[in-house]
Amino acid sequence: MKHRGNDQSLDRAVHDALQLGRPILTHLNADTSWILSLPYPAGEPSPRGKSFFHILIDPWLQGPQKDLASWFSKQWHAIASSVQTIAELNTCLKDLERVDQNQSPTSSGPTDEASGAGFDAPLPNYIDLVVISHEFTDHCNRATLEELSPDTPVFASKAAARLISSWHHFHHVYPIISFSNREYGWRNTSPDTLPPWLGISRITTKKDALSFHSAILLTFDIRSNSEDKCTEAIIYTPHGILADDLEILSSASPRINVLALLHGLHDIRLSVKQLNLGAHNALRAQRVCGARYWVSTHDEVKKAGGLVNHFLKRKIWTIEDVLKDEERRNEKAGIGSPLADMQDHTSGLMGFFKSLKGAHPDTVGGGDSSQNYAPPPGPPPSHQCVQNERYAAPPDLAPSHNQFLPPPGPPPSHVQPTDEPPPYHDWTIIEDTALLPPPPSLGHGTSPSGNASLSDADRAHEWCRLYPLIQPHQPTPAQHNSANNGDIRLVKPRGYEGRLVATGLGSWSGTTAPSCRDACLLSSLPCYFAVPDSPLVTRTKKTIYFEVKVKSYGRGLGGDASSLALGYCAMPYPTWRMPGWERGSLAVHGDDGRRYVNDTWGGKDFTSAIHAGETVGLGMEFFIPDAPSDYAISPAQSPKMDVEVFFTRNGRREGGWNIHEELDAQNDLGVDGLDGHFDLYAAIGLFGDVDFEAKFHSQLWLYQPV
């Protein structure tokens, strides 16, 4: 792993990996901590000119790990990890990048795009993301994980994600979605915060309630020049996964080619409960998934103490041992090679079918089936003729016909007419409603123009349920200055088809293809940081705003009209949905002119459609309202933040609304994420063929705020 001097073998391995577009898998210790380094695909942007995307898996580098308490279970590494700290690991990754740049460890290297600093200057974390398979401390080790930068994204099993979130160290913790829905394929079970060529999901089984025997599926498209368009994958299963559970991969779309299976060799049991499934299961799993490489993991015989250690039973296998054992079992059972096995099984089935074909249907089972099983004469026993006397109607009216006549007179609810006037109502006692919120706008069930499918909506709702809004974080001074100065970058989501280029500071130009489905461009930084920008902190109003010029519209899929929307989103957001459709988002849509606030239906009437050649803008103002004397805030209450949204067209304000307007309790979904307590990102929704420009720097706007 480490680059020492003129290590030609490492240099050659790194260059070969990049030239062939091959990943580098590095074992950090004898247990189950790994680094997967994926070369960036050709044409894909990489931060600071990096050549690899580095994924850290289940890091536990040093120190003890215990479950529940030391007296119950405590372990130490028997063999020291190749790196003892995250800082050492970052140095190794830094050297790995230098090897690709044909530089020595002392050279300055390529510069950082954001700061202009060389490799020898303090650099951000080289670890791009972390994957945690289980919540147990030999996989989810707090001491090691908290050495990482809080900005490092963490993808973890649901139980591990809850545990890590409770530490309040990382800003972005995502539970990994199970790879269980064959309809959408691996791309859509992966979070949209990942690069479009990378996917992370989890293979589980309903038989295993604790998901102890599960697997992490890392999928990637990095071979841009390969004729084989299938996706490659690495399956990481430290405790093992039942071989049959991997059959779901056969239905994946796009097709998945399993490059490596990381599965342990040792068979470990706690009393009669099997913990690590061992080499025999790994051999079956490799055959089911068709992995090209089988790599051992989680097989370190660690130093151990505690009660559990006395009940653990370990059977150590090697690959040679398990193959010889399988051969002995096959010979004892009279089983030949797998190919002969398949041929014998097929011929047996064919013989069985031939025997069925040779027997006449009337003689199968003996005798004449037409005589033995002929139906009895007449209708079935449950059939009754209409003329059956038991159910025939009487010749006259039923006896009860005259017993339930209505009582005389009008019904009790009938009010007798009267000449008296209605009682007088003193209208002066009605309270003044001038200070109440405006009534809710009437919403629509569907849009008159573009509507997404119900399956897309259901998938997005489930995605939002799995990925709740993340808490705001404190930006660095450089990040805050970039946002305030309009130095905003747009990020292409997975599914975006078209061109997107920066044309200057805070200026972007893009064109989408007619085949582009709903896609949501998001800014790389929040326009509104809830921690430093909140008026509850600064006591001053905060305004955010950006503009989009629609240069032209074409046609979309199936001849549908193309569309553009502009809005704001709290993260994370499903980027295959237009802004405003899901929780934590609002937008004005150009095809129907309606405004959408967490509105999965048809929006609310707001303005006219946005036409080609127009420049439109959307802004939000956050402030503490001047409370009237009758509504003064008591010392025990915290001040409430107010939020106004405004829309401009060709440099003029055209309308707006208050985020806290009265809502329809049955149809409106609230304003969660939009009330100033979460970071908000700029969002541009696109569908079909649209040519547009986005402006984030104030000097480029047609509208000039007062």
XYZ file of C-alpha atoms in Angstrom:
706
model
C 0.000 0.000 0.000
C 2.691 2.487 0.950
C 4.854 4.115 -1.685
C 8.470 3.795 -0.561
C 11.139 5.370 -2.703
C 11.395 3.910 -6.212
C 9.073 0.952 -5.715
C 8.759 0.027 -9.379
C 6.267 -2.788 -8.738
C 3.793 -0.386 -7.130
C 4.311 2.163 -9.893
C 3.680 -0.453 -12.552
C 0.582 -1.813 -10.763
C -0.972 1.630 -10.410
C -0.297 2.605 -14.015
C -1.636 -0.731 -15.273
C -4.792 -0.312 -13.193
C -5.413 3.127 -14.665
C -4.578 2.157 -18.225
C -6.891 -0.863 -18.111
C -9.537 0.878 -16.006
C -9.152 -1.672 -13.222
C -9.883 -1.142 -9.505
C -7.279 -1.630 -6.777
C -8.398 -3.576 -3.683
C -6.154 -3.193 -0.623
C -6.430 -5.190 2.609
C -5.550 -2.889 5.532
C -5.274 -5.629 8.127
C -5.685 -9.354 8.593
C -9.342 -8.924 9.509
C -11.924 -7.097 7.386
C -10.832 -3.475 6.785
C -10.420 -2.601 3.106
C -9.748 0.254 0.702
C -11.301 0.003 -2.764
C -9.745 2.474 -5.232
C -11.806 2.897 -8.408
C -10.294 4.775 -11.384
C -12.492 7.668 -12.472
C -14.174 6.858 -15.817
C -12.966 8.826 -18.812
C -14.712 12.170 -19.048
C -16.005 12.119 -15.471
C -14.940 15.070 -13.269
C -12.657 14.320 -10.316
C -11.824 16.684 -7.437
C -8.266 18.074 -7.281
C -7.271 16.112 -10.392
C -7.455 12.795 -8.534
C -7.201 9.579 -10.497
C -9.020 7.308 -8.021
C -12.263 7.330 -6.053
C -11.349 5.783 -2.675
C -13.917 3.788 -0.654
C -13.028 2.799 2.913
C -14.806 -0.365 4.106
C -15.350 -1.389 7.762
C -12.293 0.396 9.213
C -10.967 -0.866 12.554
C -7.263 -0.039 12.636
C -6.120 -0.367 16.232
C -7.212 -0.676 19.833
C -9.736 -3.111 21.300
C -13.293 -3.707 20.191
C -15.997 -4.845 22.550
C -19.648 -5.745 22.284
C -21.987 -4.767 25.129
C -19.235 -4.898 27.779
C -15.639 -6.098 28.214
C -16.713 -9.047 30.353
C -19.040 -10.192 27.563
C -16.791 -9.886 24.481
C -13.531 -8.059 23.831
C -11.006 -8.512 20.999
C -7.704 -7.115 19.721
C -5.928 -7.506 16.408
C -3.391 -10.326 16.540
C -1.531 -8.754 13.608
C -1.065 -4.994 13.556
C -2.822 -3.148 10.736
C -0.629 -1.927 7.881
C -1.691 1.620 8.807
C -2.455 2.592 12.401
C -4.374 5.824 11.838
C -6.559 7.520 9.249
C -3.810 10.122 8.837
C -1.374 7.382 7.788
C -3.972 5.999 5.397
C -4.448 9.428 3.832
C -0.685 9.692 3.330
C -0.702 6.334 1.538
C -3.555 7.414 -0.709
C -1.749 10.677 -1.380
C 1.336 8.714 -2.462
C -0.861 6.482 -4.616
C -2.135 9.531 -6.488
C 1.447 10.800 -6.876
C 2.482 7.533 -8.502
C -0.083 8.154 -11.220
C 1.301 11.668 -11.722
C 4.858 10.251 -12.149
C 6.015 12.177 -9.099
C 8.165 11.375 -6.121
C 6.778 11.658 -2.612
C 8.498 14.998 -2.192
C 7.192 16.670 -5.342
C 4.409 19.169 -5.168
C 1.962 17.349 -7.419
C -1.087 18.743 -9.167
C -2.887 21.622 -7.564
C -6.123 21.615 -5.683
C -8.852 23.159 -7.835
C -10.458 25.042 -4.968
C -7.471 26.349 -3.074
C -4.660 26.216 -5.630
C -2.507 24.345 -3.122
C -0.165 21.556 -4.131
C -0.080 18.025 -2.719
C 2.359 19.119 -0.010
C -0.108 21.700 1.317
C -2.773 20.541 3.763
C -5.348 18.742 1.646
C -8.883 17.543 2.281
C -9.531 13.954 3.196
C -8.534 11.574 0.384
C -11.210 9.083 1.444
C -14.254 9.785 -0.719
C -16.749 7.750 1.267
C -17.049 5.066 3.946
C -19.101 1.855 3.815
C -20.135 0.103 7.041
C -21.667 -3.369 6.726
C -22.802 -4.005 10.323
C -23.324 -2.173 13.595
C -20.895 -4.396 15.537
C -17.755 -2.647 16.728
C -15.326 -4.756 14.681
C -17.061 -3.276 11.620
C -18.345 0.022 12.998
C -15.442 1.105 15.195
C -16.100 4.523 16.675
C -12.489 5.311 17.590
C -11.326 4.786 14.002
C -14.325 6.389 12.332
C -14.113 9.586 14.375
C -10.590 10.148 13.027
C -12.248 10.872 9.667
C -13.344 14.314 8.540
C -16.975 15.043 9.488
C -17.630 15.891 5.817
C -16.887 12.301 4.730
C -20.123 10.646 3.535
C -20.945 7.420 5.376
C -23.123 4.673 3.866
C -24.132 2.079 6.424
C -26.651 -0.630 7.199
C -29.772 0.747 8.849
C -28.743 -0.279 12.375
C -25.216 1.045 11.878
C -26.528 4.310 10.397
C -28.681 4.912 13.475
C -25.693 4.244 15.729
C -23.315 6.500 13.780
C -25.877 9.304 13.607
C -26.174 9.242 17.399
C -22.492 10.243 17.671
C -23.202 13.583 15.907
C -19.787 13.470 14.243
C -20.585 13.030 10.534
C -22.674 15.493 8.555
C -23.909 12.935 6.014
C -24.957 9.427 7.098
C -27.061 7.375 4.652
C -28.723 3.995 5.307
C -28.037 1.559 2.479
C -31.130 0.459 0.567
C -31.721 -3.261 0.077
C -31.275 -4.575 -3.436
C -34.697 -6.227 -3.478
C -36.817 -4.501 -6.128
C -36.040 -6.061 -9.477
C -38.216 -3.582 -11.368
C -35.848 -0.621 -11.083
C -32.399 -2.216 -11.201
C -29.280 -1.467 -9.179
C -29.001 2.198 -10.258
C -32.178 3.226 -8.477
C -31.513 1.376 -5.236
C -28.426 3.541 -4.789
C -28.493 7.047 -3.273
C -28.416 9.884 -5.784
C -25.629 11.592 -3.861
C -23.214 9.084 -5.430
C -21.485 9.673 -8.770
C -23.696 8.386 -11.599
C -21.254 5.571 -12.389
C -21.236 4.159 -8.830
C -23.883 2.275 -6.866
C -24.138 0.946 -3.307
C -26.897 -1.391 -2.141
C -27.379 -4.299 0.238
C -28.486 -7.868 -0.386
C -30.524 -9.246 2.505
C -32.938 -12.083 3.155
C -36.226 -12.166 5.058
C -35.068 -15.339 6.810
C -32.352 -13.352 8.620
C -34.166 -10.758 10.757
C -30.912 -9.167 12.000
C -29.332 -9.178 8.497
C -26.256 -10.807 10.049
C -25.730 -12.833 6.882
C -26.064 -10.079 4.297
C -23.837 -8.519 1.658
C -22.821 -5.062 0.441
C -23.083 -4.737 -3.344
C -20.685 -2.157 -4.834
C -21.484 -1.608 -8.521
C -19.517 0.576 -10.930
C -19.231 1.504 -14.614
C -15.593 2.478 -15.141
C -14.689 0.682 -18.387
C -15.720 3.371 -20.849
C -13.823 1.809 -23.745
C -15.009 -1.738 -23.188
C -17.376 -3.400 -25.656
C -19.010 -5.254 -22.754
C -21.598 -2.780 -21.457
C -22.506 -4.746 -18.339
C -21.844 -3.256 -14.933
C -19.109 -4.659 -12.709
C -19.575 -5.338 -9.013
C -17.792 -6.378 -5.855
C -19.764 -8.319 -3.241
C -18.567 -7.795 0.323
C -20.020 -10.226 2.871
C -17.807 -10.553 5.981
C -20.062 -13.081 7.756
C -21.121 -14.758 4.521
C -24.463 -14.770 2.740
C -26.485 -17.814 1.777
C -25.698 -18.715 -1.796
C -29.371 -18.772 -2.831
C -29.770 -15.125 -1.777
C -27.400 -14.082 -4.574
C -29.694 -15.419 -7.290
C -31.455 -12.032 -7.316
C -28.439 -10.667 -9.202
C -29.466 -12.625 -12.275
C -32.424 -10.239 -12.743
C -30.371 -7.055 -12.369
C -30.631 -4.380 -15.028
C -28.198 -3.402 -16.432
C -26.562 -6.813 -16.244
C -24.065 -7.206 -13.398
C -20.722 -8.968 -13.821
C -19.356 -9.852 -10.369
C -15.649 -9.104 -10.361
C -14.847 -10.260 -6.805
C -16.572 -11.978 -3.879
C -15.172 -11.046 -0.461
C -16.246 -13.961 1.747
C -14.474 -15.609 4.671
C -13.002 -19.120 4.751
C -13.327 -19.927 8.437
C -16.417 -21.637 9.810
C -17.202 -19.903 13.139
C -19.973 -20.998 15.489
C -21.315 -19.763 18.803
C -22.614 -22.937 20.415
C -24.940 -24.293 17.695
C -25.436 -20.912 15.954
C -23.266 -20.454 12.861
C -21.820 -16.921 12.754
C -19.426 -16.976 9.794
C -20.705 -19.311 7.071
C -17.252 -20.409 5.969
C -15.588 -21.840 2.884
C -18.206 -24.362 1.757
C -20.879 -21.676 1.561
C -18.389 -19.325 -0.131
C -17.740 -21.930 -2.813
C -21.475 -22.255 -3.515
C -21.926 -18.463 -3.446
C -19.094 -17.997 -5.936
C -20.746 -20.418 -8.331
C -24.144 -18.734 -8.012
C -22.903 -15.179 -8.593
C -20.125 -16.159 -11.031
C -17.478 -14.046 -9.313
C -14.165 -13.942 -11.160
C -12.180 -13.694 -7.919
C -12.885 -15.048 -4.450
C -11.060 -13.060 -1.748
C -10.929 -14.141 1.884
C -12.016 -11.656 4.573
C -12.791 -11.539 8.320
C -10.591 -14.579 9.034
C -8.104 -13.076 11.493
C -7.707 -15.236 14.616
C -7.820 -12.315 17.025
C -6.751 -12.064 20.628
C -9.949 -12.397 22.586
C -11.379 -12.241 26.067
C -14.777 -12.217 27.701
C -17.533 -14.747 28.161
C -18.350 -15.233 24.476
C -14.804 -16.324 23.666
C -15.247 -19.538 25.678
C -18.159 -20.649 23.488
C -16.735 -19.771 20.069
C -15.756 -22.685 17.831
C -13.588 -22.029 14.771
C -12.909 -24.450 11.922
C -10.051 -23.101 9.775
C -10.264 -23.879 6.069
C -8.087 -23.036 3.108
C -9.282 -22.958 -0.476
C -7.280 -26.112 -1.203
C -8.862 -27.849 1.797
C -12.430 -27.067 0.812
C -11.907 -28.123 -2.816
C -10.394 -31.455 -1.710
C -13.219 -31.944 0.790
C -15.813 -31.297 -1.902
C -14.054 -33.762 -4.201
C -14.095 -36.442 -1.484
C -17.803 -35.835 -0.826
C -18.610 -36.054 -4.520
C -16.664 -39.299 -4.931
C -18.401 -40.797 -1.889
C -21.792 -39.840 -3.298
C -20.875 -41.025 -6.769
C -21.106 -37.518 -8.193
C -18.928 -36.619 -11.138
C -17.910 -33.242 -12.420
C -20.437 -30.383 -12.382
C -20.794 -30.721 -16.178
C -21.490 -34.464 -15.991
C -23.830 -33.744 -13.111
C -25.840 -31.397 -15.275
C -25.975 -33.869 -18.185
C -27.129 -36.746 -15.960
C -29.834 -34.565 -14.400
C -31.066 -33.444 -17.825
C -31.234 -36.969 -19.219
C -33.162 -38.101 -16.152
C -35.737 -35.395 -16.673
C -36.029 -36.215 -20.361
C -36.605 -39.896 -19.525
C -39.328 -38.889 -17.066
C -41.096 -36.776 -19.669
C -40.785 -39.558 -22.239
C -42.514 -41.998 -19.849
C -45.400 -39.569 -19.493
C -45.658 -39.142 -23.227
C -45.661 -42.925 -23.820
C -48.629 -43.591 -21.525
C -52.132 -42.948 -22.796
C -54.006 -40.486 -20.582
C -56.838 -42.976 -20.078
C -54.476 -45.609 -18.664
C -52.266 -43.506 -16.403
C -52.958 -44.890 -12.921
C -54.778 -47.929 -14.419
C -58.304 -48.435 -15.689
C -60.508 -46.304 -17.866
C -60.569 -42.879 -16.313
C -63.619 -41.893 -18.335
C -65.619 -44.604 -16.559
C -64.023 -44.465 -13.112
C -64.456 -40.703 -12.779
C -67.611 -39.972 -14.770
C -69.814 -37.311 -13.146
C -73.122 -38.449 -11.575
C -76.296 -37.748 -13.504
C -78.143 -34.504 -13.048
C -76.976 -31.156 -11.731
C -74.435 -30.878 -8.917
C -75.857 -31.140 -5.383
C -75.552 -27.400 -4.771
C -77.679 -26.572 -7.819
C -81.359 -25.770 -7.126
C -83.967 -25.275 -9.794
C -85.990 -22.121 -9.760
C -89.116 -24.243 -9.406
C -87.936 -25.650 -6.094
C -90.918 -25.341 -3.787
C -88.796 -24.399 -0.768
C -87.731 -21.134 -2.398
C -90.751 -20.299 -4.545
C -92.434 -16.967 -3.915
C -95.982 -17.100 -2.434
C -98.796 -16.382 -4.851
C -99.849 -13.264 -2.947
C -97.888 -10.523 -1.215
C -95.556 -11.473 1.563
C -97.252 -11.569 4.997
C -95.112 -8.677 6.214
C -96.007 -6.408 3.301
C -98.602 -4.354 5.162
C -96.968 -4.392 8.590
C -94.413 -1.535 8.121
C -96.296 1.337 6.571
C -94.770 4.819 7.307
C -96.346 6.755 10.194
C -98.695 9.573 9.325
C -97.402 13.108 8.935
C -94.076 14.539 7.765
C -90.770 12.983 8.805
C -89.239 14.229 12.089
C -86.587 16.288 10.240
C -89.175 18.284 8.352
C -89.431 21.932 9.488
C -92.840 23.488 9.354
C -92.893 26.751 7.374
C -93.203 29.929 9.430
C -93.580 33.629 8.758
C -91.133 34.603 11.542
C -87.749 36.059 10.387
C -84.549 34.197 11.287
C -82.832 35.195 14.539
C -80.587 38.267 14.338
C -76.783 37.681 14.373
C -74.577 40.431 15.762
C -71.768 40.541 13.151
C -69.763 43.022 15.253
C -68.656 40.242 17.601
C -66.695 38.500 14.796
C -62.944 38.720 15.472
C -60.712 40.762 13.185
C -59.046 38.315 10.739
C -56.715 40.817 9.099
C -53.726 39.467 11.010
C -54.483 35.813 10.313
C -52.610 33.950 7.554
C -54.182 34.095 4.105
C -56.494 31.211 3.208
C -54.917 28.256 1.468
C -54.683 28.311 -2.299
C -56.675 25.625 -4.041
C -54.449 22.812 -5.279
C -54.864 20.578 -8.319
C -54.823 16.814 -8.548
C -52.735 16.754 -11.731
C -50.842 19.132 -13.983
C -52.409 20.094 -17.344
C -49.064 19.426 -19.045
C -46.440 16.998 -17.687
C -47.133 14.271 -15.107
C -44.706 11.593 -13.934
C -45.737 7.967 -13.472
C -47.212 6.720 -10.202
C -44.416 4.157 -9.925
C -41.817 6.949 -9.988
C -43.761 8.805 -7.302
C -44.067 5.710 -5.098
C -40.368 5.000 -5.481
C -39.527 8.597 -4.522
C -41.781 8.475 -1.452
C -40.062 5.297 -0.278
C -36.641 6.853 -0.975
C -37.527 9.910 1.135
C -38.738 7.651 3.918
C -35.408 5.831 3.964
C -33.336 9.017 3.693
C -34.589 11.672 6.137
C -33.438 15.282 5.859
C -29.896 15.757 7.132
C -29.161 18.266 9.845
C -27.466 21.545 8.854
C -23.721 21.812 9.348
C -21.241 24.595 9.933
C -19.529 25.455 6.629
C -15.883 26.369 6.356
C -15.159 30.078 5.748
C -14.224 29.240 2.144
C -17.514 27.437 1.537
C -19.546 30.250 3.090
C -17.732 32.894 1.064
C -18.248 30.921 -2.156
C -21.993 30.729 -1.559
C -22.267 34.417 -0.641
C -20.248 35.467 -3.708
C -22.301 33.404 -6.148
C -19.488 30.922 -6.815
C -21.993 28.090 -7.137
C -21.457 24.917 -9.135
C -24.133 22.616 -10.530
C -23.955 18.836 -10.174
C -25.263 16.552 -12.918
C -27.504 13.848 -11.434
C -27.705 10.278 -12.533
C -30.139 10.112 -15.448
C -29.239 13.573 -16.794
C -28.743 13.360 -20.552
C -27.095 16.344 -22.152
C -24.364 18.954 -21.810
C -23.544 21.101 -18.759
C -20.536 23.452 -18.708
C -19.358 26.351 -16.575
C -19.091 29.568 -18.599
C -17.719 31.767 -15.825
C -17.912 32.459 -12.114
C -21.415 31.449 -11.065
C -22.510 31.032 -14.697
C -23.584 27.763 -16.350
C -24.868 26.704 -19.749
C -26.703 23.468 -20.435
C -28.627 21.562 -23.075
C -30.635 18.421 -22.438
C -31.444 15.722 -24.973
C -35.034 14.946 -26.063
C -34.663 11.567 -24.330
C -33.860 13.185 -20.956
C -36.389 12.144 -18.340
C -37.154 14.153 -15.202
C -33.799 15.246 -13.757
C -32.944 17.717 -11.009
C -29.683 19.680 -11.116
C -28.572 20.671 -7.607
C -25.968 23.191 -6.499
C -22.812 21.754 -4.989
C -23.080 24.125 -1.997
C -26.137 25.378 -0.148
C -27.286 28.860 -1.118
C -28.599 29.137 2.448
C -26.586 27.744 5.370
C -28.971 27.400 8.312
C -26.252 27.638 10.969
C -24.489 30.924 10.037
C -27.263 32.518 7.910
C -30.289 32.112 10.159
C -31.850 35.452 11.173
C -32.307 33.910 14.610
C -28.500 34.078 14.838
C -27.616 37.149 12.774
C -30.761 39.194 13.628
C -30.755 40.387 9.993
C -32.663 39.308 6.889
C -31.072 36.759 4.575
C -31.965 36.642 0.869
C -31.005 33.977 -1.665
C -31.750 34.181 -5.389
C -30.708 32.898 -8.807
C -31.903 33.230 -12.399
C -32.385 30.927 -15.365
C -32.719 31.993 -18.995
C -34.667 29.627 -21.243
C -33.053 29.872 -24.670
C -35.234 27.282 -26.397
C -37.559 24.315 -25.912
C -37.728 21.196 -28.062
C -39.873 18.117 -27.630
C -39.500 15.448 -24.989
C -40.066 11.697 -24.893
C -43.123 10.596 -26.829
C -43.562 14.104 -28.222
C -44.417 15.578 -24.811
C -43.648 19.236 -24.217
C -40.271 19.869 -22.619
C -40.180 21.607 -19.266
C -37.966 23.546 -16.873
C -38.511 24.304 -13.174
C -36.494 26.354 -10.700
C -36.590 25.944 -6.946
C -34.796 25.043 -3.739
C -34.293 21.715 -1.963
C -33.158 20.473 1.421
C -30.918 17.439 1.174
C -31.027 14.645 0.351
C -33.408 14.840 -2.597
C -34.343 12.185 -5.212
C -32.889 13.725 -8.344
C -35.116 11.766 -10.741
C -37.980 13.982 -9.476
C -38.664 17.610 -10.370
C -38.106 20.075 -7.493
C -41.247 20.829 -5.504
C -42.646 17.313 -5.827
C -41.069 15.772 -2.704
C -40.525 16.795 0.906
C -38.080 19.572 1.637
C -38.512 21.289 -1.748
C -40.357 24.091 -3.528
C -40.370 25.230 -7.148
C -42.146 27.137 -9.893
C -42.702 24.935 -12.962
C -42.404 26.449 -16.391
C -44.841 24.200 -18.265
C -47.933 25.107 -16.215
C -46.794 28.190 -14.243
C -47.839 26.570 -10.969
C -45.961 26.576 -7.698
C -45.188 23.327 -5.946
C -44.311 23.120 -2.240
C -43.756 19.534 -1.092
C -46.575 18.839 -3.554
C -46.694 15.476 -5.269
C -49.949 16.301 -7.069
C -50.733 19.102 -9.505
C -49.448 22.245 -7.758
C -51.274 25.546 -7.165
C -52.040 28.320 -9.614
C -49.364 31.021 -9.464
C -48.191 32.560 -12.748
C -48.207 31.980 -16.499
C -46.025 29.437 -18.273
C -42.346 30.239 -18.840
C -41.632 30.748 -22.539
C -38.440 30.472 -24.584
C -36.414 33.685 -24.513
C -37.535 34.648 -20.991
C -35.297 35.022 -17.955
C -36.927 33.973 -14.687
C -35.638 34.004 -11.143
C -36.624 32.576 -7.776
C -35.639 33.926 -4.390
C -36.301 33.333 -0.705
C -36.175 35.867 2.131
C -35.660 34.731 5.721
C -36.416 37.238 8.478
C -37.872 37.712 11.945
C -41.299 39.342 11.563
C -42.318 42.477 13.410
C -44.979 40.986 15.679
C -48.055 43.199 16.294
C -48.628 44.211 19.907
C -51.491 41.742 20.271
C -49.209 38.931 19.143
C -46.094 39.940 21.083
C -43.629 37.182 21.899
C -43.338 36.339 25.552
C -39.886 35.951 27.100
C -40.497 32.203 27.399
C -41.102 31.825 23.657
C -38.444 31.605 20.973
C -38.824 34.018 18.047
C -40.358 32.576 14.902
C -38.682 32.918 11.539
C -40.738 34.043 8.574
C -40.003 33.037 4.976
C -41.171 34.771 1.802
C -40.715 33.292 -1.671
C -40.627 35.626 -4.682
C -40.569 35.074 -8.431
C -39.234 37.369 -11.165
C -39.666 37.458 -14.921
C -37.317 39.458 -17.164
C -35.972 41.453 -14.224
C -39.300 42.343 -12.563
C -40.996 40.862 -9.518
C -44.130 39.043 -10.589
C -45.450 37.458 -7.424
C -44.680 35.477 -4.326
C -46.076 33.749 -1.282
C -45.417 33.258 2.424
C -44.120 29.820 3.291
C -46.297 29.775 6.419
C -49.573 30.520 4.653
C -52.546 28.548 5.904
C -52.384 25.010 4.563
C -55.053 22.593 3.460
C -54.935 19.930 6.166
C -56.012 17.167 3.795
C -53.859 17.855 0.746
C -50.854 19.969 1.771
C -47.823 18.175 3.198
C -46.372 21.018 5.270
C -43.185 22.975 4.806
C -40.670 20.657 6.445
C -37.124 21.598 5.439
C -38.112 24.986 4.005
C -38.680 27.075 7.143
C -35.072 28.217 7.559
C -33.876 25.443 9.841
C -32.185 23.337 7.130
C -29.540 24.058 4.492
C -31.145 24.828 1.122
C -29.639 24.092 -2.291
C -30.560 25.652 -5.636
C -32.470 23.235 -7.896
C -33.198 23.270 -11.639
C -35.598 20.611 -12.896
C -35.490 19.547 -16.546
C -37.455 17.276 -18.849
C -36.942 16.752 -22.575
C -35.036 19.096 -24.887
C -34.189 22.382 -23.102
C -31.407 24.891 -23.843
C -30.785 27.093 -20.791
C -28.372 29.304 -18.846
C -28.167 29.580 -15.036
C -26.780 32.653 -13.240
C -25.793 32.643 -9.574
C -23.538 35.714 -9.445
C -25.470 38.919 -8.677
C -23.708 40.923 -11.395
C -25.234 38.627 -14.031
C -28.869 39.019 -12.915
C -31.500 41.039 -14.742
C -33.265 41.566 -11.423
C -31.446 43.811 -8.970
C -32.675 43.471 -5.350
C -33.159 46.694 -3.419
